[in-house]
mmCIF file of C-alpha atoms and ligand atoms in Angstrom:
data_model
loop_
_atom_site.group_PDB
_atom_site.id
_atom_site.type_symbol
_atom_site.label_atom_id
_atom_site.label_comp_id
_atom_site.label_asym_id
_atom_site.label_seq_id
_atom_site.Cartn_x
_atom_site.Cartn_y
_atom_site.Cartn_z
ATOM 1 C CA MET A 211 85.975 66.295 84.467
ATOM 2 C CA ARG A 212 85.715 69.737 82.901
ATOM 3 C CA ASP A 213 86.438 72.772 85.039
ATOM 4 C CA PRO A 214 83.254 74.621 85.991
ATOM 5 C CA VAL A 215 82.566 77.899 84.174
ATOM 6 C CA LYS A 216 84.703 80.678 85.623
ATOM 7 C CA ASN A 217 83.230 84.082 86.401
ATOM 8 C CA ILE A 218 85.217 87.061 85.148
ATOM 9 C CA LEU A 219 84.425 90.546 86.400
ATOM 10 C CA ILE A 220 85.352 93.279 83.912
ATOM 11 C CA THR A 221 85.482 96.747 85.458
ATOM 12 C CA GLY A 222 85.429 99.881 83.278
ATOM 13 C CA SER A 223 83.788 97.791 80.563
ATOM 14 C CA LYS A 224 82.522 100.772 78.557
ATOM 15 C CA GLY A 225 86.058 101.932 77.756
ATOM 16 C CA GLN A 226 88.172 100.935 74.758
ATOM 17 C CA LEU A 227 89.542 97.716 76.223
ATOM 18 C CA GLY A 228 86.356 96.809 78.097
ATOM 19 C CA ARG A 229 84.298 97.056 74.908
ATOM 20 C CA GLU A 230 86.677 94.672 73.164
ATOM 21 C CA PHE A 231 86.116 92.126 75.958
ATOM 22 C CA GLN A 232 82.381 92.542 75.356
ATOM 23 C CA ASP A 233 82.899 91.789 71.655
ATOM 24 C CA LEU A 234 85.026 88.714 72.403
ATOM 25 C CA ALA A 235 82.867 87.259 75.194
ATOM 26 C CA ALA A 236 80.656 85.081 72.988
ATOM 27 C CA GLY A 237 83.714 83.159 71.740
ATOM 28 C CA TYR A 238 84.812 82.179 75.275
ATOM 29 C CA SER A 239 82.052 79.891 76.533
ATOM 30 C CA ASP A 240 84.181 78.601 79.447
ATOM 31 C CA TYR A 241 83.814 82.022 81.036
ATOM 32 C CA ARG A 242 80.819 83.922 82.345
ATOM 33 C CA PHE A 243 81.471 87.650 82.091
ATOM 34 C CA LEU A 244 80.153 90.265 84.477
ATOM 35 C CA PHE A 245 80.508 93.600 82.710
ATOM 36 C CA THR A 246 80.453 96.673 84.927
ATOM 37 C CA ASP A 247 81.307 100.332 84.587
ATOM 38 C CA LYS A 248 81.230 103.459 86.738
ATOM 39 C CA GLU A 249 77.407 103.537 86.973
ATOM 40 C CA ASN A 250 76.953 100.039 88.425
ATOM 41 C CA LEU A 251 80.374 99.461 90.005
ATOM 42 C CA ASP A 252 82.357 102.566 90.882
ATOM 43 C CA ILE A 253 85.738 101.196 91.949
ATOM 44 C CA THR A 254 86.403 104.283 94.075
ATOM 45 C CA SER A 255 83.625 103.116 96.427
ATOM 46 C CA ALA A 256 84.896 100.492 98.880
ATOM 47 C CA ASP A 257 81.303 99.853 99.992
ATOM 48 C CA ALA A 258 80.110 99.242 96.438
ATOM 49 C CA LEU A 259 83.011 96.844 95.870
ATOM 50 C CA ALA A 260 82.348 94.943 99.103
ATOM 51 C CA GLU A 261 78.667 94.632 98.254
ATOM 52 C CA TYR A 262 79.377 93.516 94.690
ATOM 53 C CA PHE A 263 81.824 90.828 95.810
ATOM 54 C CA ARG A 264 79.319 89.644 98.446
ATOM 55 C CA GLN A 265 76.562 89.281 95.879
ATOM 56 C CA ASN A 266 78.540 87.675 93.043
ATOM 57 C CA THR A 267 80.922 84.736 92.715
ATOM 58 C CA ILE A 268 84.090 86.044 91.117
ATOM 59 C CA ASP A 269 87.095 83.983 90.049
ATOM 60 C CA THR A 270 88.987 86.622 88.066
ATOM 61 C CA VAL A 271 88.868 90.416 87.882
ATOM 62 C CA ILE A 272 90.163 92.243 84.819
ATOM 63 C CA ASN A 273 90.494 95.884 85.744
ATOM 64 C CA CYS A 274 89.873 97.981 82.630
ATOM 65 C CA ALA A 275 88.718 100.979 84.698
ATOM 66 C CA GLY A 276 91.010 103.945 84.785
ATOM 67 C CA TYR A 277 91.490 107.669 84.426
ATOM 68 C CA THR A 278 93.243 107.755 81.045
ATOM 69 C CA SER A 279 93.217 111.403 79.873
ATOM 70 C CA VAL A 280 96.948 111.988 80.143
ATOM 71 C CA ASP A 281 96.891 115.790 79.737
ATOM 72 C CA ALA A 282 93.750 116.438 81.814
ATOM 73 C CA ALA A 283 95.337 114.337 84.564
ATOM 74 C CA GLU A 284 97.851 117.136 85.212
ATOM 75 C CA GLU A 285 94.955 119.316 86.449
ATOM 76 C CA ASN A 286 92.969 116.605 88.249
ATOM 77 C CA VAL A 287 95.608 115.091 90.472
ATOM 78 C CA ASP A 288 93.342 113.978 93.340
ATOM 79 C CA LEU A 289 90.817 112.241 91.096
ATOM 80 C CA VAL A 290 93.567 110.561 89.056
ATOM 81 C CA LYS A 291 95.266 109.238 92.216
ATOM 82 C CA MET A 292 91.917 108.055 93.505
ATOM 83 C CA VAL A 293 90.901 106.129 90.368
ATOM 84 C CA ASN A 294 94.300 104.833 89.235
ATOM 85 C CA ALA A 295 95.848 104.046 92.611
ATOM 86 C CA ARG A 296 93.686 104.083 95.752
ATOM 87 C CA ALA A 297 90.667 102.477 94.065
ATOM 88 C CA VAL A 298 92.966 99.840 92.577
ATOM 89 C CA GLY A 299 94.103 99.014 96.123
ATOM 90 C CA GLN A 300 90.466 98.624 97.179
ATOM 91 C CA LEU A 301 89.739 96.418 94.178
ATOM 92 C CA ALA A 302 92.811 94.329 95.006
ATOM 93 C CA GLU A 303 91.577 93.902 98.592
ATOM 94 C CA ALA A 304 88.129 92.888 97.361
ATOM 95 C CA ALA A 305 89.697 90.349 94.979
ATOM 96 C CA ALA A 306 91.873 89.037 97.812
ATOM 97 C CA SER A 307 88.811 88.602 100.049
ATOM 98 C CA VAL A 308 87.551 85.860 97.693
ATOM 99 C CA ASN A 309 91.019 84.730 96.507
ATOM 100 C CA ALA A 310 90.236 85.905 92.959
ATOM 101 C CA LEU A 311 92.973 86.560 90.407
ATOM 102 C CA LEU A 312 93.343 90.273 89.622
ATOM 103 C CA VAL A 313 94.560 91.183 86.150
ATOM 104 C CA HIS A 314 95.451 94.862 86.202
ATOM 105 C CA LEU A 315 96.355 97.092 83.261
ATOM 106 C CA SER A 316 99.253 99.505 83.385
ATOM 107 C CA THR A 317 101.196 101.597 80.934
ATOM 108 C CA ASP A 318 104.457 102.372 79.143
ATOM 109 C CA TYR A 319 104.128 105.873 80.664
ATOM 110 C CA VAL A 320 105.641 104.507 83.901
ATOM 111 C CA PHE A 321 108.969 104.939 82.070
ATOM 112 C CA ASP A 322 110.817 108.198 81.482
ATOM 113 C CA GLY A 323 111.626 107.331 77.869
ATOM 114 C CA GLN A 324 115.356 107.966 78.188
ATOM 115 C CA SER A 325 116.242 104.439 77.066
ATOM 116 C CA SER A 326 117.045 103.530 73.481
ATOM 117 C CA ARG A 327 116.366 99.837 74.030
ATOM 118 C CA PRO A 328 112.985 98.157 74.617
ATOM 119 C CA TYR A 329 111.875 98.260 78.248
ATOM 120 C CA THR A 330 111.668 94.922 80.040
ATOM 121 C CA GLU A 331 109.504 94.230 83.084
ATOM 122 C CA SER A 332 112.504 94.838 85.342
ATOM 123 C CA SER A 333 113.599 98.145 83.779
ATOM 124 C CA PRO A 334 113.462 100.903 86.392
ATOM 125 C CA ALA A 335 110.266 102.946 86.271
ATOM 126 C CA ASN A 336 110.482 106.729 86.458
ATOM 127 C CA PRO A 337 107.195 108.326 85.423
ATOM 128 C CA ARG A 338 107.213 111.938 84.275
ATOM 129 C CA SER A 339 103.482 112.658 84.319
ATOM 130 C CA VAL A 340 100.700 112.638 86.899
ATOM 131 C CA TYR A 341 99.045 109.839 84.917
ATOM 132 C CA GLY A 342 102.240 107.739 84.751
ATOM 133 C CA LYS A 343 102.914 108.240 88.455
ATOM 134 C CA SER A 344 99.350 107.260 89.378
ATOM 135 C CA LYS A 345 99.609 104.103 87.268
ATOM 136 C CA LEU A 346 102.877 103.120 88.945
ATOM 137 C CA ASP A 347 101.231 103.693 92.343
ATOM 138 C CA GLY A 348 98.365 101.484 91.142
ATOM 139 C CA GLU A 349 100.830 98.702 90.338
ATOM 140 C CA LEU A 350 102.161 98.905 93.899
ATOM 141 C CA GLU A 351 98.622 98.732 95.286
ATOM 142 C CA VAL A 352 98.075 95.522 93.312
ATOM 143 C CA ILE A 353 101.358 93.999 94.466
ATOM 144 C CA LEU A 354 100.630 94.837 98.108
ATOM 145 C CA ASN A 355 96.931 94.051 98.373
ATOM 146 C CA ALA A 356 95.991 91.281 95.939
ATOM 147 C CA THR A 357 96.851 87.713 96.853
ATOM 148 C CA ARG A 358 96.792 86.538 93.223
ATOM 149 C CA SER A 359 97.660 89.119 90.586
ATOM 150 C CA VAL A 360 99.308 90.004 87.304
ATOM 151 C CA ILE A 361 100.007 93.435 85.885
ATOM 152 C CA ILE A 362 99.960 93.882 82.109
ATOM 153 C CA ARG A 363 101.782 96.967 80.875
ATOM 154 C CA THR A 364 100.618 98.065 77.460
ATOM 155 C CA SER A 365 101.066 101.062 75.163
ATOM 156 C CA TRP A 366 99.263 103.386 72.727
ATOM 157 C CA LEU A 367 95.877 101.623 72.865
ATOM 158 C CA TYR A 368 93.352 102.239 70.117
ATOM 159 C CA SER A 369 90.110 100.632 68.999
ATOM 160 C CA PRO A 370 86.879 101.579 67.232
ATOM 161 C CA TYR A 371 85.539 102.612 70.666
ATOM 162 C CA GLY A 372 86.111 105.648 72.878
ATOM 163 C CA GLN A 373 88.740 108.295 72.300
ATOM 164 C CA ASN A 374 92.133 107.513 70.840
ATOM 165 C CA PHE A 375 94.811 108.801 68.458
ATOM 166 C CA MET A 376 93.574 106.761 65.487
ATOM 167 C CA LYS A 377 90.061 108.184 65.736
ATOM 168 C CA THR A 378 91.413 111.713 66.211
ATOM 169 C CA VAL A 379 93.514 111.384 63.048
ATOM 170 C CA LEU A 380 90.540 110.022 61.071
ATOM 171 C CA SER A 381 88.319 112.903 62.115
ATOM 172 C CA LYS A 382 90.977 115.615 61.644
ATOM 173 C CA VAL A 383 92.016 114.554 58.149
ATOM 174 C CA LYS A 384 88.414 115.020 57.043
ATOM 175 C CA GLN A 385 88.392 118.602 58.340
ATOM 176 C CA GLU A 386 91.936 119.844 57.751
ATOM 177 C CA LYS A 387 94.313 119.938 54.787
ATOM 178 C CA SER A 388 97.427 119.352 56.870
ATOM 179 C CA LEU A 389 98.162 117.822 60.224
ATOM 180 C CA LYS A 390 101.188 118.227 62.507
ATOM 181 C CA VAL A 391 102.233 114.977 64.201
ATOM 182 C CA VAL A 392 105.215 114.343 66.468
ATOM 183 C CA PHE A 393 107.981 112.091 65.163
ATOM 184 C CA ASP A 394 110.217 112.132 68.257
ATOM 185 C CA GLN A 395 107.976 109.911 70.380
ATOM 186 C CA VAL A 396 108.561 106.297 69.462
ATOM 187 C CA GLY A 397 106.611 103.287 70.731
ATOM 188 C CA THR A 398 104.118 100.691 69.552
ATOM 189 C CA PRO A 399 100.395 101.132 68.854
ATOM 190 C CA THR A 400 98.297 98.334 70.349
ATOM 191 C CA TYR A 401 94.933 97.266 69.007
ATOM 192 C CA ALA A 402 92.774 96.815 72.121
ATOM 193 C CA ALA A 403 91.136 93.712 70.600
ATOM 194 C CA ASP A 404 94.530 91.989 70.348
ATOM 195 C CA LEU A 405 95.296 92.843 73.960
ATOM 196 C CA ALA A 406 91.892 91.608 75.183
ATOM 197 C CA LYS A 407 92.315 88.333 73.284
ATOM 198 C CA ALA A 408 95.845 87.864 74.631
ATOM 199 C CA ILE A 409 94.597 88.322 78.213
ATOM 200 C CA LEU A 410 91.823 85.734 77.760
ATOM 201 C CA ASP A 411 94.224 83.345 76.062
ATOM 202 C CA ILE A 412 96.826 83.456 78.850
ATOM 203 C CA LEU A 413 94.298 82.890 81.666
ATOM 204 C CA PRO A 414 94.231 79.065 81.412
ATOM 205 C CA GLY A 415 98.030 78.934 81.762
ATOM 206 C CA MET A 416 98.140 81.254 84.768
ATOM 207 C CA PRO A 417 99.908 79.632 87.738
ATOM 208 C CA ALA A 418 97.574 79.311 90.761
ATOM 209 C CA LYS A 419 100.017 81.125 93.024
ATOM 210 C CA ILE A 420 100.999 84.059 90.837
ATOM 211 C CA ARG A 421 101.385 87.370 92.702
ATOM 212 C CA GLY A 422 102.467 90.799 91.464
ATOM 213 C CA GLU A 423 104.080 89.546 88.265
ATOM 214 C CA ILE A 424 104.455 92.113 85.501
ATOM 215 C CA PHE A 425 104.138 91.285 81.790
ATOM 216 C CA ASN A 426 104.559 93.650 78.858
ATOM 217 C CA TYR A 427 102.105 93.429 75.978
ATOM 218 C CA SER A 428 101.860 95.654 72.924
ATOM 219 C CA ASN A 429 101.602 94.766 69.270
ATOM 220 C CA GLU A 430 104.907 93.960 67.553
ATOM 221 C CA GLY A 431 106.981 96.545 65.733
ATOM 222 C CA VAL A 432 108.019 100.120 66.424
ATOM 223 C CA CYS A 433 106.951 103.500 65.035
ATOM 224 C CA SER A 434 106.539 107.173 65.832
ATOM 225 C CA TRP A 435 103.127 108.836 66.148
ATOM 226 C CA TYR A 436 103.903 110.391 62.734
ATOM 227 C CA ASP A 437 104.426 106.937 61.195
ATOM 228 C CA PHE A 438 101.241 105.713 62.863
ATOM 229 C CA ALA A 439 99.234 108.644 61.448
ATOM 230 C CA HIS A 440 100.781 107.987 58.023
ATOM 231 C CA ALA A 441 99.729 104.325 58.147
ATOM 232 C CA ILE A 442 96.179 105.252 59.261
ATOM 233 C CA ILE A 443 95.525 107.604 56.358
ATOM 234 C CA GLU A 444 97.310 105.366 53.853
ATOM 235 C CA THR A 445 95.303 102.286 54.904
ATOM 236 C CA GLU A 446 92.067 104.266 54.662
ATOM 237 C CA GLY A 447 93.027 105.689 51.239
ATOM 238 C CA LEU A 448 92.661 109.255 52.547
ATOM 239 C CA TYR A 449 94.800 112.256 51.706
ATOM 240 C CA CYS A 450 96.176 114.826 54.127
ATOM 241 C CA LYS A 451 99.561 116.547 54.245
ATOM 242 C CA LEU A 452 101.273 115.213 57.355
ATOM 243 C CA VAL A 453 103.884 117.488 58.888
ATOM 244 C CA PRO A 454 106.419 115.776 61.193
ATOM 245 C CA VAL A 455 107.165 117.987 64.208
ATOM 246 C CA LEU A 456 109.136 117.737 67.436
ATOM 247 C CA SER A 457 107.267 117.357 70.731
ATOM 248 C CA LYS A 458 108.497 120.778 71.847
ATOM 249 C CA GLU A 459 106.640 122.327 68.878
ATOM 250 C CA LEU A 460 103.327 120.831 70.025
ATOM 251 C CA GLN A 461 103.283 121.650 73.728
ATOM 252 C CA THR A 462 101.007 119.390 75.770
ATOM 253 C CA ALA A 463 100.176 119.635 79.466
ATOM 254 C CA ALA A 464 101.783 116.270 80.252
ATOM 255 C CA SER A 465 105.290 115.202 79.373
ATOM 256 C CA ARG A 466 105.426 111.942 77.393
ATOM 257 C CA PRO A 467 108.300 109.469 76.995
ATOM 258 C CA HIS A 468 110.331 109.922 73.798
ATOM 259 C CA TYR A 469 110.898 106.188 73.653
ATOM 260 C CA SER A 470 108.592 103.607 75.222
ATOM 261 C CA VAL A 471 108.930 100.409 73.213
ATOM 262 C CA LEU A 472 108.091 97.376 75.370
ATOM 263 C CA ASP A 473 110.031 94.110 75.215
ATOM 264 C CA LYS A 474 107.424 91.333 75.022
ATOM 265 C CA SER A 475 109.799 88.357 75.331
ATOM 266 C CA ARG A 476 108.505 87.390 78.753
ATOM 267 C CA ILE A 477 104.785 87.048 77.977
ATOM 268 C CA LYS A 478 105.595 85.205 74.740
ATOM 269 C CA LYS A 479 107.937 82.779 76.490
ATOM 270 C CA VAL A 480 105.804 82.101 79.585
ATOM 271 C CA PHE A 481 102.446 81.729 77.823
ATOM 272 C CA GLY A 482 103.510 80.757 74.292
ATOM 273 C CA ILE A 483 101.424 83.444 72.587
ATOM 274 C CA GLU A 484 102.076 85.063 69.221
ATOM 275 C CA ILE A 485 101.668 88.811 68.878
ATOM 276 C CA PRO A 486 100.450 90.474 65.676
ATOM 277 C CA HIS A 487 102.369 93.368 64.115
ATOM 278 C CA TRP A 488 100.846 96.806 64.738
ATOM 279 C CA ARG A 489 100.149 97.301 61.019
ATOM 280 C CA ASP A 490 98.149 94.081 60.977
ATOM 281 C CA GLY A 491 96.191 95.211 64.065
ATOM 282 C CA LEU A 492 95.505 98.580 62.448
ATOM 283 C CA ARG A 493 94.204 96.975 59.259
ATOM 284 C CA ARG A 494 91.824 94.725 61.231
ATOM 285 C CA CYS A 495 90.647 97.617 63.399
ATOM 286 C CA LEU A 496 89.888 99.805 60.383
ATOM 287 C CA GLU A 497 88.037 96.902 58.723
ATOM 288 C CA LYS A 498 85.939 96.437 61.872
ATOM 289 C CA MET A 499 85.020 100.117 61.846
HETATM 290 N N1 NAP B 759 94.537 104.328 76.289
HETATM 291 C C1 NAP B 759 95.851 104.047 76.196
HETATM 292 O O1 NAP B 759 96.548 104.490 75.269
HETATM 293 C C2 NAP B 759 96.510 103.182 77.227
HETATM 294 C C3 NAP B 759 97.874 102.916 77.109
HETATM 295 C C4 NAP B 759 98.486 102.109 78.077
HETATM 296 C C5 NAP B 759 97.732 101.600 79.122
HETATM 297 N N2 NAP B 759 96.406 101.890 79.216
HETATM 298 C C6 NAP B 759 95.652 101.340 80.356
HETATM 299 O O2 NAP B 759 94.740 100.369 79.865
HETATM 300 C C7 NAP B 759 93.535 100.393 80.658
HETATM 301 C C8 NAP B 759 92.323 100.536 79.740
HETATM 302 O O3 NAP B 759 92.476 101.734 78.988
HETATM 303 P P1 NAP B 759 91.340 102.234 77.992
HETATM 304 O O4 NAP B 759 92.009 102.981 76.909
HETATM 305 O O5 NAP B 759 90.383 101.136 77.667
HETATM 306 O O6 NAP B 759 90.616 103.304 78.941
HETATM 307 P P2 NAP B 759 89.259 104.096 78.698
HETATM 308 O O7 NAP B 759 88.796 103.911 77.286
HETATM 309 O O8 NAP B 759 89.478 105.480 79.210
HETATM 310 O O9 NAP B 759 88.241 103.326 79.637
HETATM 311 C C9 NAP B 759 88.302 103.420 81.030
HETATM 312 C C10 NAP B 759 86.935 103.102 81.576
HETATM 313 O O10 NAP B 759 87.004 103.174 82.999
HETATM 314 C C11 NAP B 759 85.849 103.864 83.432
HETATM 315 N N3 NAP B 759 86.041 104.412 84.764
HETATM 316 C C12 NAP B 759 86.605 105.602 85.125
HETATM 317 N N4 NAP B 759 86.520 105.772 86.457
HETATM 318 C C13 NAP B 759 85.906 104.665 86.942
HETATM 319 C C14 NAP B 759 85.514 104.271 88.248
HETATM 320 N N5 NAP B 759 85.717 105.052 89.303
HETATM 321 N N6 NAP B 759 84.895 103.078 88.396
HETATM 322 C C15 NAP B 759 84.649 102.270 87.330
HETATM 323 N N7 NAP B 759 84.977 102.614 86.070
HETATM 324 C C16 NAP B 759 85.601 103.799 85.879
HETATM 325 C C17 NAP B 759 85.653 104.930 82.382
HETATM 326 O O11 NAP B 759 84.368 105.514 82.469
HETATM 327 P P3 NAP B 759 84.209 107.076 82.017
HETATM 328 O O12 NAP B 759 84.706 107.147 80.602
HETATM 329 O O13 NAP B 759 82.748 107.303 82.184
HETATM 330 O O14 NAP B 759 85.071 107.880 82.958
HETATM 331 C C18 NAP B 759 85.867 104.093 81.133
HETATM 332 O O15 NAP B 759 84.690 103.409 80.749
HETATM 333 C C19 NAP B 759 93.726 101.522 81.672
HETATM 334 O O16 NAP B 759 94.208 100.979 82.857
HETATM 335 C C20 NAP B 759 94.810 102.382 81.050
HETATM 336 O O17 NAP B 759 95.552 103.084 82.027
HETATM 337 C C21 NAP B 759 95.777 102.657 78.295
#
């Protein structure tokens, strides 16, 4: 007998990743998606969460909600902690109340970037920004409060939706003759559509009793932000003089890791997925736009 249709709650569904789940939903007929965002399900409200979980049958929660403005976070510490940590604890409790699986998203910014080798799931975290710290606290909230949970750490998300580096580069090259981009921060850009698809594809193989397990997921390959900008304008056939600069020459409010490449061996081995190269993801994203 076929499994009944599973209900998946997507929080923060108007963000980059959430929108990609919306685009993919039609291709996953075994799932019924409940798309919510701040206006109809504010995860900082325990009452709203309790009410929502009372009124709806939920098998899986994919938490795409978050405070993601890394620099602004330095000035908005209380709100960032609330959204990225305390609210995540409340969501984890709500998921636990109906024994739903919670899939939570975290970040490469939990690392200090001092390594020169890809970070595994067991590498020690040491965030250097308010955002990174709040995301690490959010991971702990998931581990403590959800009865069934996985944490997916990802990096450098971009998509046709919302605000991201790729869209900033595309708009700036149309206005400016030259653009300074840092070349001493190295990581991997991740097309949000590839991440969303990977999450949906690993769900059927998720062990029933999984709790607090961390998996890294980014696209394959490695580059600096400078290389990424170069690939964006090259793929689009645009011209702009790109000037490689050091991070210290472009002061930002938040400190970012110099190296944050994620080792994806674990997710590939456990779930048997293949991960596209970041250049391939970029090409598909630009085509979609
Ligand atoms: N962006 C990256 O480069 C990156 C890298 C690594 C990991 N991640 C993680 O991946 C996840 C998804 O990121 P993303 O880029 O898709 O983020 P995003 O585009 O900023 O989307 C986040 C969504 O959450 C919503 N939200 C904020 N506060 C909320 C609340 N209290 N209740 C419900 N929804 C709320 C936002 O609404 P408003 O816009 O109206 O506030 C927005 O729609 C996040 O956990 C993020 O930390 C992101």
